[in-house]
mmCIF file of C-alpha atoms in Angstrom:
data_model
loop_
_atom_site.group_PDB
_atom_site.id
_atom_site.type_symbol
_atom_site.label_atom_id
_atom_site.label_comp_id
_atom_site.label_asym_id
_atom_site.label_seq_id
_atom_site.Cartn_x
_atom_site.Cartn_y
_atom_site.Cartn_z
ATOM 1 C CA MET A 1 -3.479 34.536 -51.997
ATOM 2 C CA PRO A 2 -2.853 30.993 -51.089
ATOM 3 C CA THR A 3 -2.696 28.378 -53.860
ATOM 4 C CA ARG A 4 -5.347 25.692 -53.431
ATOM 5 C CA ILE A 5 -3.992 22.275 -54.408
ATOM 6 C CA LEU A 6 -6.300 19.109 -54.769
ATOM 7 C CA PRO A 7 -4.405 15.871 -54.616
ATOM 8 C CA ALA A 8 -5.829 12.965 -56.528
ATOM 9 C CA ALA A 9 -4.245 9.495 -55.714
ATOM 10 C CA GLY A 10 -5.860 6.141 -55.239
ATOM 11 C CA ASP A 11 -3.119 4.774 -53.210
ATOM 12 C CA ALA A 12 -3.151 5.491 -49.387
ATOM 13 C CA ASP A 13 0.638 5.706 -49.202
ATOM 14 C CA ALA A 14 0.763 8.067 -52.396
ATOM 15 C CA VAL A 15 -2.047 10.317 -50.752
ATOM 16 C CA ARG A 16 0.048 10.691 -47.442
ATOM 17 C CA SER A 17 3.219 11.438 -49.495
ATOM 18 C CA ILE A 18 1.732 14.126 -51.765
ATOM 19 C CA THR A 19 -0.183 15.770 -48.953
ATOM 20 C CA THR A 20 2.765 15.978 -46.526
ATOM 21 C CA LEU A 21 5.055 17.650 -49.242
ATOM 22 C CA LEU A 22 2.163 19.949 -50.451
ATOM 23 C CA SER A 23 1.411 21.101 -46.776
ATOM 24 C CA GLN A 24 5.233 22.249 -46.591
ATOM 25 C CA LEU A 25 5.033 24.477 -49.777
ATOM 26 C CA PRO A 26 4.770 28.209 -49.013
ATOM 27 C CA ASP A 27 1.327 29.725 -49.610
ATOM 28 C CA ALA A 28 -0.154 26.402 -50.431
ATOM 29 C CA GLU A 29 -3.467 25.372 -49.111
ATOM 30 C CA PRO A 30 -4.066 21.641 -50.014
ATOM 31 C CA VAL A 31 -7.551 20.619 -49.750
ATOM 32 C CA ALA A 32 -8.999 17.138 -48.942
ATOM 33 C CA PRO A 33 -7.710 14.698 -51.332
ATOM 34 C CA VAL A 34 -9.721 12.480 -53.835
ATOM 35 C CA VAL A 35 -9.007 8.774 -54.228
ATOM 36 C CA ASP A 36 -10.430 8.059 -57.722
ATOM 37 C CA SER A 37 -11.288 9.727 -60.937
ATOM 38 C CA THR A 38 -15.134 9.889 -60.597
ATOM 39 C CA GLN A 39 -14.507 11.740 -57.170
ATOM 40 C CA LEU A 40 -12.221 14.054 -58.773
ATOM 41 C CA VAL A 41 -14.378 15.033 -61.655
ATOM 42 C CA ASP A 42 -17.612 15.193 -59.349
ATOM 43 C CA THR A 43 -15.630 17.375 -56.981
ATOM 44 C CA LEU A 44 -14.567 19.967 -59.725
ATOM 45 C CA ALA A 45 -18.174 19.906 -60.972
ATOM 46 C CA ARG A 46 -19.709 20.731 -57.824
ATOM 47 C CA LEU A 47 -17.173 23.670 -57.118
ATOM 48 C CA ALA A 48 -17.531 24.892 -60.816
ATOM 49 C CA ALA A 49 -21.374 25.104 -60.330
ATOM 50 C CA GLU A 50 -20.882 27.448 -57.340
ATOM 51 C CA SER A 51 -18.117 29.599 -58.989
ATOM 52 C CA ILE A 52 -14.930 29.489 -60.944
ATOM 53 C CA ASP A 53 -13.353 31.339 -57.569
ATOM 54 C CA GLU A 54 -14.066 28.060 -55.824
ATOM 55 C CA LEU A 55 -12.000 25.773 -58.058
ATOM 56 C CA PRO A 56 -8.477 24.758 -57.151
ATOM 57 C CA GLU A 57 -5.678 26.608 -59.154
ATOM 58 C CA VAL A 58 -3.803 23.192 -59.272
ATOM 59 C CA VAL A 59 -4.855 19.428 -59.340
ATOM 60 C CA VAL A 60 -1.940 16.787 -58.730
ATOM 61 C CA VAL A 61 -2.843 13.491 -60.354
ATOM 62 C CA HIS A 62 -0.941 10.508 -59.345
ATOM 63 C CA GLU A 63 -0.289 7.863 -62.243
ATOM 64 C CA ARG A 64 -2.116 5.001 -60.155
ATOM 65 C CA ILE A 65 -5.141 7.057 -60.131
ATOM 66 C CA GLY A 66 -8.202 4.815 -61.059
ATOM 67 C CA PRO A 67 -10.452 3.571 -62.692
ATOM 68 C CA VAL A 68 -10.052 6.043 -65.539
ATOM 69 C CA PRO A 69 -6.330 6.080 -66.652
ATOM 70 C CA ALA A 70 -4.210 9.020 -65.545
ATOM 71 C CA LEU A 71 -3.764 10.549 -68.890
ATOM 72 C CA GLU A 72 -7.454 10.081 -69.934
ATOM 73 C CA LEU A 73 -8.477 11.593 -66.667
ATOM 74 C CA ILE A 74 -6.360 14.753 -67.393
ATOM 75 C CA ARG A 75 -7.628 14.932 -70.725
ATOM 76 C CA GLU A 76 -11.194 15.347 -69.248
ATOM 77 C CA VAL A 77 -10.323 17.830 -66.595
ATOM 78 C CA ALA A 78 -8.549 20.073 -69.294
ATOM 79 C CA LEU A 79 -11.583 19.823 -71.461
ATOM 80 C CA ARG A 80 -14.418 20.478 -68.783
ATOM 81 C CA PHE A 81 -12.382 22.864 -66.623
ATOM 82 C CA PRO A 82 -9.881 24.749 -68.523
ATOM 83 C CA ALA A 83 -8.799 27.234 -65.756
ATOM 84 C CA VAL A 84 -7.546 24.375 -63.712
ATOM 85 C CA GLY A 85 -3.874 23.300 -64.009
ATOM 86 C CA VAL A 86 -3.062 19.684 -63.794
ATOM 87 C CA ILE A 87 0.256 18.222 -62.677
ATOM 88 C CA LEU A 88 1.009 14.431 -63.366
ATOM 89 C CA VAL A 89 2.957 12.599 -60.576
ATOM 90 C CA THR A 90 4.676 9.503 -62.197
ATOM 91 C CA SER A 91 7.663 6.998 -61.979
ATOM 92 C CA ASP A 92 8.195 7.402 -65.689
ATOM 93 C CA ALA A 93 9.756 10.730 -66.508
ATOM 94 C CA SER A 94 10.803 9.951 -69.942
ATOM 95 C CA PRO A 95 10.525 12.637 -72.895
ATOM 96 C CA GLY A 96 7.872 10.388 -74.425
ATOM 97 C CA LEU A 97 5.531 10.495 -71.499
ATOM 98 C CA PHE A 98 6.128 14.250 -70.879
ATOM 99 C CA GLN A 99 5.038 14.782 -74.401
ATOM 100 C CA ALA A 100 1.997 12.530 -74.202
ATOM 101 C CA ALA A 101 0.971 14.450 -70.688
ATOM 102 C CA MET A 102 1.407 17.946 -72.511
ATOM 103 C CA ASP A 103 -0.603 16.376 -75.432
ATOM 104 C CA TYR A 104 -3.532 15.190 -73.093
ATOM 105 C CA GLY A 105 -3.658 18.840 -71.325
ATOM 106 C CA ALA A 106 -1.080 18.371 -68.326
ATOM 107 C CA ARG A 107 0.663 21.495 -67.455
ATOM 108 C CA GLY A 108 3.605 19.763 -65.607
ATOM 109 C CA LEU A 109 5.045 16.404 -64.727
ATOM 110 C CA VAL A 110 6.871 15.608 -61.620
ATOM 111 C CA ALA A 111 8.960 12.451 -61.153
ATOM 112 C CA LEU A 112 8.806 9.746 -58.278
ATOM 113 C CA PRO A 113 10.249 9.570 -55.709
ATOM 114 C CA LEU A 114 8.774 13.212 -54.870
ATOM 115 C CA SER A 115 11.593 15.996 -54.399
ATOM 116 C CA TYR A 116 10.331 19.234 -52.517
ATOM 117 C CA GLU A 117 12.116 21.394 -54.952
ATOM 118 C CA GLU A 118 10.792 20.010 -57.906
ATOM 119 C CA LEU A 119 7.107 19.841 -56.659
ATOM 120 C CA ALA A 120 7.429 23.352 -55.348
ATOM 121 C CA SER A 121 8.794 24.627 -58.813
ATOM 122 C CA ARG A 122 6.055 22.870 -60.907
ATOM 123 C CA VAL A 123 3.066 24.054 -58.456
ATOM 124 C CA GLN A 124 4.244 27.541 -58.535
ATOM 125 C CA ALA A 125 4.429 27.675 -62.286
ATOM 126 C CA VAL A 126 1.195 25.861 -62.942
ATOM 127 C CA ALA A 127 -0.495 28.216 -60.370
ATOM 128 C CA GLN A 128 0.617 31.401 -62.164
ATOM 129 C CA TRP A 129 -0.563 29.933 -65.347
ATOM 130 C CA SER A 130 -4.106 29.177 -63.753
ATOM 131 C CA VAL A 131 -4.523 32.504 -62.382
ATOM 132 C CA GLY A 132 -3.371 34.115 -65.700
ATOM 133 C CA VAL A 133 -5.936 32.039 -67.503
ATOM 134 C CA ARG A 134 -8.943 33.072 -65.113
ATOM 135 C CA ARG A 135 -7.920 36.748 -65.585
ATOM 136 C CA HIS A 136 -8.069 36.411 -69.108
ATOM 137 C CA LEU A 137 -11.094 34.394 -69.324
ATOM 138 C CA GLY A 138 -12.997 36.529 -66.818
ATOM 139 C CA SER A 139 -16.489 35.346 -65.261
ATOM 140 C CA ALA A 140 -17.535 31.970 -64.774
ATOM 141 C CA GLY A 141 -19.875 32.001 -67.456
ATOM 142 C CA GLU A 142 -17.312 32.698 -70.119
ATOM 143 C CA VAL A 143 -15.126 29.957 -68.925
ATOM 144 C CA PHE A 144 -17.622 27.094 -68.988
ATOM 145 C CA THR A 145 -19.657 28.115 -72.036
ATOM 146 C CA GLY A 146 -19.373 25.125 -74.359
ATOM 147 C CA VAL A 147 -17.349 22.617 -72.035
ATOM 148 C CA GLY A 148 -19.889 21.543 -69.705
ATOM 149 C CA GLY A 149 -22.716 19.924 -71.740
ATOM 150 C CA THR A 150 -24.986 17.221 -69.927
ATOM 151 C CA VAL A 151 -24.245 13.768 -70.652
ATOM 152 C CA VAL A 152 -27.151 11.120 -70.362
ATOM 153 C CA THR A 153 -26.682 7.505 -71.110
ATOM 154 C CA VAL A 154 -29.686 5.181 -71.824
ATOM 155 C CA SER A 155 -29.159 1.441 -71.305
ATOM 156 C CA GLY A 156 -31.435 -1.482 -71.573
ATOM 157 C CA ALA A 157 -32.148 -3.925 -68.713
ATOM 158 C CA LYS A 158 -31.976 -6.482 -71.604
ATOM 159 C CA GLY A 159 -33.045 -6.170 -75.337
ATOM 160 C CA GLY A 160 -36.186 -5.133 -76.606
ATOM 161 C CA VAL A 161 -37.306 -3.053 -73.317
ATOM 162 C CA GLY A 162 -37.240 0.338 -75.362
ATOM 163 C CA ALA A 163 -34.132 2.101 -74.649
ATOM 164 C CA THR A 164 -33.561 3.435 -78.065
ATOM 165 C CA LEU A 165 -37.167 4.832 -77.967
ATOM 166 C CA VAL A 166 -36.474 6.662 -74.782
ATOM 167 C CA ALA A 167 -32.988 7.970 -75.981
ATOM 168 C CA ILE A 168 -34.516 9.398 -79.169
ATOM 169 C CA GLN A 169 -37.407 11.009 -77.613
ATOM 170 C CA LEU A 170 -35.278 12.562 -74.800
ATOM 171 C CA ALA A 171 -32.990 14.112 -77.410
ATOM 172 C CA LEU A 172 -35.859 15.459 -79.424
ATOM 173 C CA ALA A 173 -37.348 16.979 -76.286
ATOM 174 C CA ALA A 174 -34.025 18.697 -75.478
ATOM 175 C CA GLN A 175 -33.514 20.052 -78.837
ATOM 176 C CA ALA A 176 -37.092 21.189 -79.221
ATOM 177 C CA SER A 177 -36.609 23.349 -76.032
ATOM 178 C CA GLY A 178 -33.663 25.099 -77.497
ATOM 179 C CA ARG A 179 -30.876 23.150 -76.307
ATOM 180 C CA GLY A 180 -28.077 21.886 -78.915
ATOM 181 C CA THR A 181 -28.515 18.261 -78.657
ATOM 182 C CA VAL A 182 -26.608 15.231 -80.179
ATOM 183 C CA LEU A 183 -27.831 11.746 -80.043
ATOM 184 C CA VAL A 184 -25.084 9.080 -80.115
ATOM 185 C CA ASP A 185 -25.794 5.474 -81.115
ATOM 186 C CA MET A 186 -23.149 3.672 -78.847
ATOM 187 C CA ASP A 187 -24.956 0.263 -79.418
ATOM 188 C CA LEU A 188 -21.964 -0.563 -81.719
ATOM 189 C CA GLN A 189 -23.129 -3.713 -83.240
ATOM 190 C CA THR A 190 -26.881 -3.759 -83.325
ATOM 191 C CA GLY A 191 -27.709 0.045 -83.055
ATOM 192 C CA ASP A 192 -30.972 1.008 -84.505
ATOM 193 C CA VAL A 193 -31.195 4.706 -84.286
ATOM 194 C CA ALA A 194 -30.733 5.251 -87.861
ATOM 195 C CA SER A 195 -33.618 2.856 -88.646
ATOM 196 C CA TYR A 196 -35.892 4.674 -86.220
ATOM 197 C CA LEU A 197 -35.213 8.167 -87.720
ATOM 198 C CA ASP A 198 -35.263 6.705 -91.408
ATOM 199 C CA VAL A 199 -31.932 8.186 -92.173
ATOM 200 C CA GLN A 200 -28.941 7.196 -94.672
ATOM 201 C CA PHE A 201 -25.663 7.865 -93.606
ATOM 202 C CA ARG A 202 -21.949 7.266 -94.709
ATOM 203 C CA ARG A 203 -19.999 8.538 -91.485
ATOM 204 C CA SER A 204 -20.275 6.784 -88.103
ATOM 205 C CA VAL A 205 -18.758 6.873 -84.567
ATOM 206 C CA VAL A 206 -15.983 4.448 -85.893
ATOM 207 C CA ASP A 207 -14.675 7.337 -88.067
ATOM 208 C CA LEU A 208 -13.659 9.112 -84.855
ATOM 209 C CA ALA A 209 -12.286 6.077 -83.238
ATOM 210 C CA ALA A 210 -8.709 6.440 -84.500
ATOM 211 C CA ILE A 211 -8.351 10.230 -84.041
ATOM 212 C CA THR A 212 -6.561 11.401 -81.129
ATOM 213 C CA ASP A 213 -7.427 15.052 -81.608
ATOM 214 C CA ILE A 214 -11.212 15.469 -82.391
ATOM 215 C CA SER A 215 -11.357 19.091 -83.818
ATOM 216 C CA PRO A 216 -14.698 20.808 -84.164
ATOM 217 C CA ARG A 217 -14.370 20.277 -88.160
ATOM 218 C CA VAL A 218 -13.710 16.716 -87.767
ATOM 219 C CA LEU A 219 -16.637 16.140 -85.393
ATOM 220 C CA ALA A 220 -18.916 18.318 -87.755
ATOM 221 C CA ASP A 221 -17.757 15.878 -90.539
ATOM 222 C CA ALA A 222 -18.779 12.750 -88.610
ATOM 223 C CA VAL A 223 -22.123 14.154 -87.394
ATOM 224 C CA PHE A 224 -25.367 14.042 -89.442
ATOM 225 C CA ARG A 225 -27.796 16.730 -88.986
ATOM 226 C CA HIS A 226 -31.546 15.374 -88.765
ATOM 227 C CA ASP A 227 -34.469 17.334 -90.050
ATOM 228 C CA THR A 228 -35.616 17.788 -86.424
ATOM 229 C CA GLY A 229 -32.263 19.653 -85.649
ATOM 230 C CA VAL A 230 -30.814 16.918 -83.655
ATOM 231 C CA ALA A 231 -27.327 15.913 -84.434
ATOM 232 C CA LEU A 232 -26.615 12.357 -84.917
ATOM 233 C CA LEU A 233 -23.562 10.332 -84.423
ATOM 234 C CA LEU A 234 -24.526 6.806 -85.629
ATOM 235 C CA ALA A 235 -23.446 3.133 -85.117
ATOM 236 C CA PRO A 236 -21.664 1.482 -87.834
ATOM 237 C CA GLY A 237 -23.538 -0.116 -90.731
ATOM 238 C CA GLU A 238 -20.983 -2.994 -90.353
ATOM 239 C CA GLY A 239 -21.487 -4.287 -86.512
ATOM 240 C CA GLU A 240 -18.180 -6.087 -86.536
ATOM 241 C CA ARG A 241 -16.497 -2.472 -86.955
ATOM 242 C CA GLY A 242 -17.700 -1.505 -83.646
ATOM 243 C CA GLU A 243 -14.807 -3.137 -82.103
ATOM 244 C CA GLU A 244 -12.634 -0.232 -83.338
ATOM 245 C CA VAL A 245 -14.359 2.092 -80.665
ATOM 246 C CA THR A 246 -12.267 1.280 -77.614
ATOM 247 C CA ASP A 247 -12.932 2.754 -74.164
ATOM 248 C CA ARG A 248 -10.354 5.221 -74.559
ATOM 249 C CA ALA A 249 -11.792 6.333 -77.910
ATOM 250 C CA ALA A 250 -15.306 6.632 -76.321
ATOM 251 C CA ARG A 251 -13.899 8.845 -73.750
ATOM 252 C CA GLN A 252 -12.263 10.934 -76.206
ATOM 253 C CA ILE A 253 -15.491 11.331 -78.258
ATOM 254 C CA VAL A 254 -17.811 11.890 -75.219
ATOM 255 C CA SER A 255 -15.395 14.671 -74.176
ATOM 256 C CA ALA A 256 -15.449 16.086 -77.384
ATOM 257 C CA LEU A 257 -19.161 16.122 -77.798
ATOM 258 C CA ARG A 258 -19.644 17.432 -74.248
ATOM 259 C CA SER A 259 -17.621 20.437 -75.327
ATOM 260 C CA ARG A 260 -19.820 21.332 -78.257
ATOM 261 C CA TYR A 261 -23.318 20.303 -77.281
ATOM 262 C CA GLU A 262 -25.386 21.299 -74.298
ATOM 263 C CA VAL A 263 -27.047 18.008 -74.230
ATOM 264 C CA VAL A 264 -25.410 14.512 -75.071
ATOM 265 C CA VAL A 265 -27.753 11.555 -75.249
ATOM 266 C CA ILE A 266 -26.106 8.328 -75.672
ATOM 267 C CA ASP A 267 -28.137 5.054 -76.442
ATOM 268 C CA CYS A 268 -25.883 2.277 -74.800
ATOM 269 C CA GLY A 269 -27.952 -0.639 -75.771
ATOM 270 C CA ALA A 270 -28.296 -3.577 -73.553
ATOM 271 C CA GLN A 271 -24.748 -5.245 -74.000
ATOM 272 C CA LEU A 272 -21.903 -3.717 -71.935
ATOM 273 C CA GLY A 273 -18.699 -3.222 -74.084
ATOM 274 C CA GLY A 274 -15.476 -0.961 -73.210
ATOM 275 C CA ALA A 275 -17.204 1.946 -75.130
ATOM 276 C CA GLY A 276 -20.569 1.800 -73.405
ATOM 277 C CA ALA A 277 -18.890 1.326 -70.028
ATOM 278 C CA ALA A 278 -16.645 4.464 -70.423
ATOM 279 C CA ALA A 279 -19.786 6.295 -71.624
ATOM 280 C CA VAL A 280 -21.819 5.405 -68.624
ATOM 281 C CA GLU A 281 -18.822 6.167 -66.163
ATOM 282 C CA MET A 282 -18.648 9.777 -67.723
ATOM 283 C CA ALA A 283 -22.409 10.371 -67.644
ATOM 284 C CA ASP A 284 -24.001 13.097 -65.597
ATOM 285 C CA ARG A 285 -27.155 10.764 -65.621
ATOM 286 C CA ALA A 286 -27.153 7.168 -66.150
ATOM 287 C CA LEU A 287 -30.644 5.743 -67.062
ATOM 288 C CA LEU A 288 -31.378 2.098 -67.093
ATOM 289 C CA VAL A 289 -34.742 1.256 -68.826
ATOM 290 C CA THR A 290 -36.666 -1.731 -67.858
ATOM 291 C CA THR A 291 -40.170 -3.098 -68.412
ATOM 292 C CA PRO A 292 -42.378 -4.246 -65.417
ATOM 293 C CA ASP A 293 -41.785 -7.929 -65.728
ATOM 294 C CA VAL A 294 -39.950 -10.582 -63.875
ATOM 295 C CA VAL A 295 -37.190 -11.173 -66.615
ATOM 296 C CA ALA A 296 -36.362 -7.468 -67.303
ATOM 297 C CA VAL A 297 -36.334 -6.394 -63.586
ATOM 298 C CA ARG A 298 -34.012 -9.221 -63.042
ATOM 299 C CA GLY A 299 -31.867 -7.901 -65.920
ATOM 300 C CA ALA A 300 -31.919 -4.495 -64.267
ATOM 301 C CA LYS A 301 -30.600 -5.876 -61.007
ATOM 302 C CA ARG A 302 -28.108 -7.862 -62.961
ATOM 303 C CA THR A 303 -26.859 -4.755 -64.798
ATOM 304 C CA VAL A 304 -26.552 -2.582 -61.539
ATOM 305 C CA ARG A 305 -24.525 -5.187 -59.541
ATOM 306 C CA MET A 306 -22.240 -5.569 -62.587
ATOM 307 C CA TRP A 307 -21.825 -1.723 -62.867
ATOM 308 C CA ASP A 308 -20.980 -1.597 -59.409
ATOM 309 C CA ARG A 309 -18.536 -4.515 -59.560
ATOM 310 C CA LEU A 310 -16.650 -3.067 -62.280
ATOM 311 C CA GLN A 311 -16.774 0.481 -60.566
ATOM 312 C CA ILE A 312 -18.531 1.952 -63.391
ATOM 313 C CA ARG A 313 -21.436 3.190 -61.477
ATOM 314 C CA LYS A 314 -23.086 2.901 -58.048
ATOM 315 C CA ALA A 315 -26.412 1.755 -57.855
ATOM 316 C CA GLU A 316 -27.608 5.043 -55.913
ATOM 317 C CA GLU A 317 -26.136 6.995 -59.219
ATOM 318 C CA THR A 318 -28.509 5.182 -61.626
ATOM 319 C CA THR A 319 -31.817 5.965 -62.495
ATOM 320 C CA VAL A 320 -34.240 3.149 -63.591
ATOM 321 C CA VAL A 321 -36.999 4.162 -66.289
ATOM 322 C CA VAL A 322 -39.976 1.895 -66.251
ATOM 323 C CA ASN A 323 -41.343 1.487 -69.869
ATOM 324 C CA ARG A 324 -44.691 -0.140 -70.859
ATOM 325 C CA HIS A 325 -46.206 0.456 -67.415
ATOM 326 C CA THR A 326 -49.824 -0.494 -66.581
ATOM 327 C CA ARG A 327 -51.537 0.025 -63.415
ATOM 328 C CA ALA A 328 -52.732 -3.684 -63.380
ATOM 329 C CA THR A 329 -49.267 -5.055 -63.141
ATOM 330 C CA GLU A 330 -48.081 -6.628 -60.049
ATOM 331 C CA ILE A 331 -44.485 -5.095 -60.522
ATOM 332 C CA GLN A 332 -44.785 -1.253 -59.707
ATOM 333 C CA PRO A 333 -42.022 1.311 -59.677
ATOM 334 C CA PRO A 334 -41.408 1.205 -55.778
ATOM 335 C CA LEU A 335 -40.869 -2.535 -55.859
ATOM 336 C CA ILE A 336 -38.397 -2.025 -58.906
ATOM 337 C CA GLN A 337 -36.615 0.498 -56.714
ATOM 338 C CA LYS A 338 -36.411 -1.862 -53.802
ATOM 339 C CA ILE A 339 -35.213 -4.635 -55.926
ATOM 340 C CA THR A 340 -32.525 -2.797 -57.670
ATOM 341 C CA GLY A 341 -31.413 -0.302 -55.063
ATOM 342 C CA THR A 342 -31.577 2.605 -57.587
ATOM 343 C CA ALA A 343 -33.655 5.747 -58.019
ATOM 344 C CA VAL A 344 -36.540 5.180 -60.034
ATOM 345 C CA ALA A 345 -37.715 7.932 -62.464
ATOM 346 C CA GLY A 346 -40.927 9.775 -61.383
ATOM 347 C CA ILE A 347 -42.566 9.480 -64.654
ATOM 348 C CA ALA A 348 -43.190 5.797 -65.994
ATOM 349 C CA ILE A 349 -43.828 5.361 -69.679
ATOM 350 C CA PRO A 350 -47.330 3.764 -70.168
ATOM 351 C CA ALA A 351 -47.733 0.647 -72.256
ATOM 352 C CA ASN A 352 -49.501 1.724 -75.673
ATOM 353 C CA PHE A 353 -47.733 -0.113 -78.611
ATOM 354 C CA LYS A 354 -50.796 1.071 -80.807
ATOM 355 C CA GLU A 355 -49.723 4.473 -80.453
ATOM 356 C CA LEU A 356 -46.151 3.597 -81.574
ATOM 357 C CA GLN A 357 -46.558 1.019 -84.335
ATOM 358 C CA GLY A 358 -47.215 3.410 -87.193
ATOM 359 C CA ALA A 359 -44.355 5.317 -86.437
ATOM 360 C CA VAL A 360 -41.960 2.401 -85.625
ATOM 361 C CA ASP A 361 -42.830 0.485 -88.967
ATOM 362 C CA ALA A 362 -42.308 3.697 -91.148
ATOM 363 C CA GLY A 363 -38.993 4.510 -89.451
ATOM 364 C CA ARG A 364 -40.390 7.803 -88.318
ATOM 365 C CA ILE A 365 -40.449 7.680 -84.567
ATOM 366 C CA HIS A 366 -39.830 11.294 -84.492
ATOM 367 C CA GLU A 367 -43.392 11.941 -85.726
ATOM 368 C CA LEU A 368 -45.135 10.246 -82.810
ATOM 369 C CA ASP A 369 -48.466 12.090 -81.886
ATOM 370 C CA SER A 370 -47.668 14.825 -79.621
ATOM 371 C CA LYS A 371 -51.162 14.196 -77.966
ATOM 372 C CA GLY A 372 -50.302 10.614 -77.272
ATOM 373 C CA ALA A 373 -49.615 9.285 -73.688
ATOM 374 C CA VAL A 374 -46.304 7.739 -74.608
ATOM 375 C CA LYS A 375 -44.784 10.783 -76.168
ATOM 376 C CA GLN A 376 -46.099 13.163 -73.545
ATOM 377 C CA ALA A 377 -44.701 10.868 -70.948
ATOM 378 C CA LEU A 378 -41.125 10.693 -72.707
ATOM 379 C CA TRP A 379 -41.053 14.351 -73.021
ATOM 380 C CA GLY A 380 -42.102 14.805 -69.449
ATOM 381 C CA LEU A 381 -39.356 12.524 -68.438
ATOM 382 C CA ALA A 382 -36.955 15.016 -70.208
ATOM 383 C CA GLY A 383 -38.180 17.701 -68.057
ATOM 384 C CA GLU A 384 -37.807 15.668 -64.918
ATOM 385 C CA LEU A 385 -34.261 15.163 -65.787
ATOM 386 C CA GLY A 386 -33.677 18.745 -66.564
ATOM 387 C CA LEU A 387 -32.785 18.222 -70.146
ATOM 388 C CA VAL A 388 -35.328 21.035 -71.436
ATOM 389 C CA LYS A 389 -34.748 24.588 -71.434
ATOM 390 C CA PRO A 390 -38.211 26.191 -71.681
ATOM 391 C CA ALA A 391 -37.755 29.783 -72.805
ATOM 392 C CA GLU A 392 -40.036 32.677 -71.732
ATOM 393 C CA GLY A 393 -43.367 32.151 -73.527
ATOM 394 C CA ALA A 394 -42.283 28.712 -74.949
ATOM 395 C CA GLN A 395 -43.863 26.722 -72.032
ATOM 396 C CA ARG A 396 -47.512 27.488 -71.414
ATOM 397 C CA GLY A 397 -49.868 24.848 -70.516
ATOM 398 C CA GLY A 398 -46.816 22.438 -70.826
ATOM 399 C CA ARG A 399 -45.836 23.295 -74.615
ATOM 400 C CA LEU A 400 -42.465 23.038 -75.697
ATOM 401 C CA ARG A 401 -41.140 25.498 -78.560
ATOM 402 C CA GLY A 402 -41.146 23.220 -81.793
ATOM 403 C CA ASP A 403 -43.885 20.734 -80.944
ATOM 404 C CA ARG A 404 -47.712 21.304 -81.291
ATOM 405 C CA GLY A 405 -48.761 18.836 -78.649
ATOM 406 C CA SER A 406 -48.748 19.620 -74.883
ATOM 407 C CA VAL A 407 -46.185 18.104 -72.580
ATOM 408 C CA SER A 408 -46.630 17.714 -68.923
ATOM 409 C CA PHE A 409 -43.679 18.234 -66.756
ATOM 410 C CA ARG A 410 -45.635 17.505 -63.632
ATOM 411 C CA ARG A 411 -44.898 14.165 -62.053
ATOM 412 C CA ARG A 412 -47.753 11.783 -62.981
ATOM 413 C CA ARG A 413 -48.896 9.858 -60.309
ATOM 414 C CA GLU A 414 -49.366 6.155 -61.197
ATOM 415 C CA ALA A 415 -51.482 3.828 -59.194
ATOM 416 C CA GLY A 416 -49.138 2.153 -56.646
ATOM 417 C CA GLY A 417 -46.249 4.224 -57.731
#
């Protein structure tokens, strides 16, 4: 059986060099190369969704892959696709880097300039390891259980547009449907998730920032279990400590959470830092919340363009959620979609602060009236995004287990939307 090998390199010369040598290996079947970290993860995720048998046995990662650093990328691949063997190609073949690569999940290291004999030897060994792992683990379901949670980030076009409200309600809807859900407050300086849910806490996301190997026990110590069942990983009480959560730390934290929860909802706030940027880049769905007014929509457009310039997220990979929508406003969802160049969620959240005021003032946003239009729209949005898992008999007339109100998952037709 031929060994399928996926090259990942951002440099055209490196791609050509690696592909040429791989094509000369006996029983090797190089597949079309990928040119950046996002394309690699997306390609593996698409193949894994079909079957484990569709995944390549070996991935060859060049040290200059981007925008995610090579070692961080290897860690994510190892966590999400444990039956794929990764080889790092690098000009630094020192013992220190070799040990670091192994710690991050690589199965081998090949030094530059490439040698046919060394590459052939490493590919053969890693391919045998991959086949053995797949034989041991069995079916695709067994391989990917617990390592492929859905990550959704919620960012604000500017402060005060309701990103935290959206994030909390999406997490509550996912948990109520039977999915294990964690809500992360990555608005590191001004996060308000704890205030909205009326919780006191000692641990925060900062406690995980300096840990290189986040074990299940360490993760459990940092997470707070809310009365609703949603797990909470909160922003630090001292905003200045947010600087301790680097982009590298954020990647490790998100990867660890993805491996333990079915749904990971991350409130990124309206300010972009390294940690938030890493989360948005890693997300399966990136939501950008705006209100239908000129200032907020301009903010949304500015954010989308910035994400694109920084190679964090393309506009077409971002979904705008319109909050405080009314039929009378001149700025409707189709216009926002045209201005931002993004997709726009089919469900807009209606403007009805009177429905929210009591719960917000009491810090009990999880106790919103289930019959209220705002909550129904937000939980409907969770359904539109695929975050809920209706069990047989749990969804009837739009009802979700764990909530007494009705939630419509049908797209609401807004006037002009």
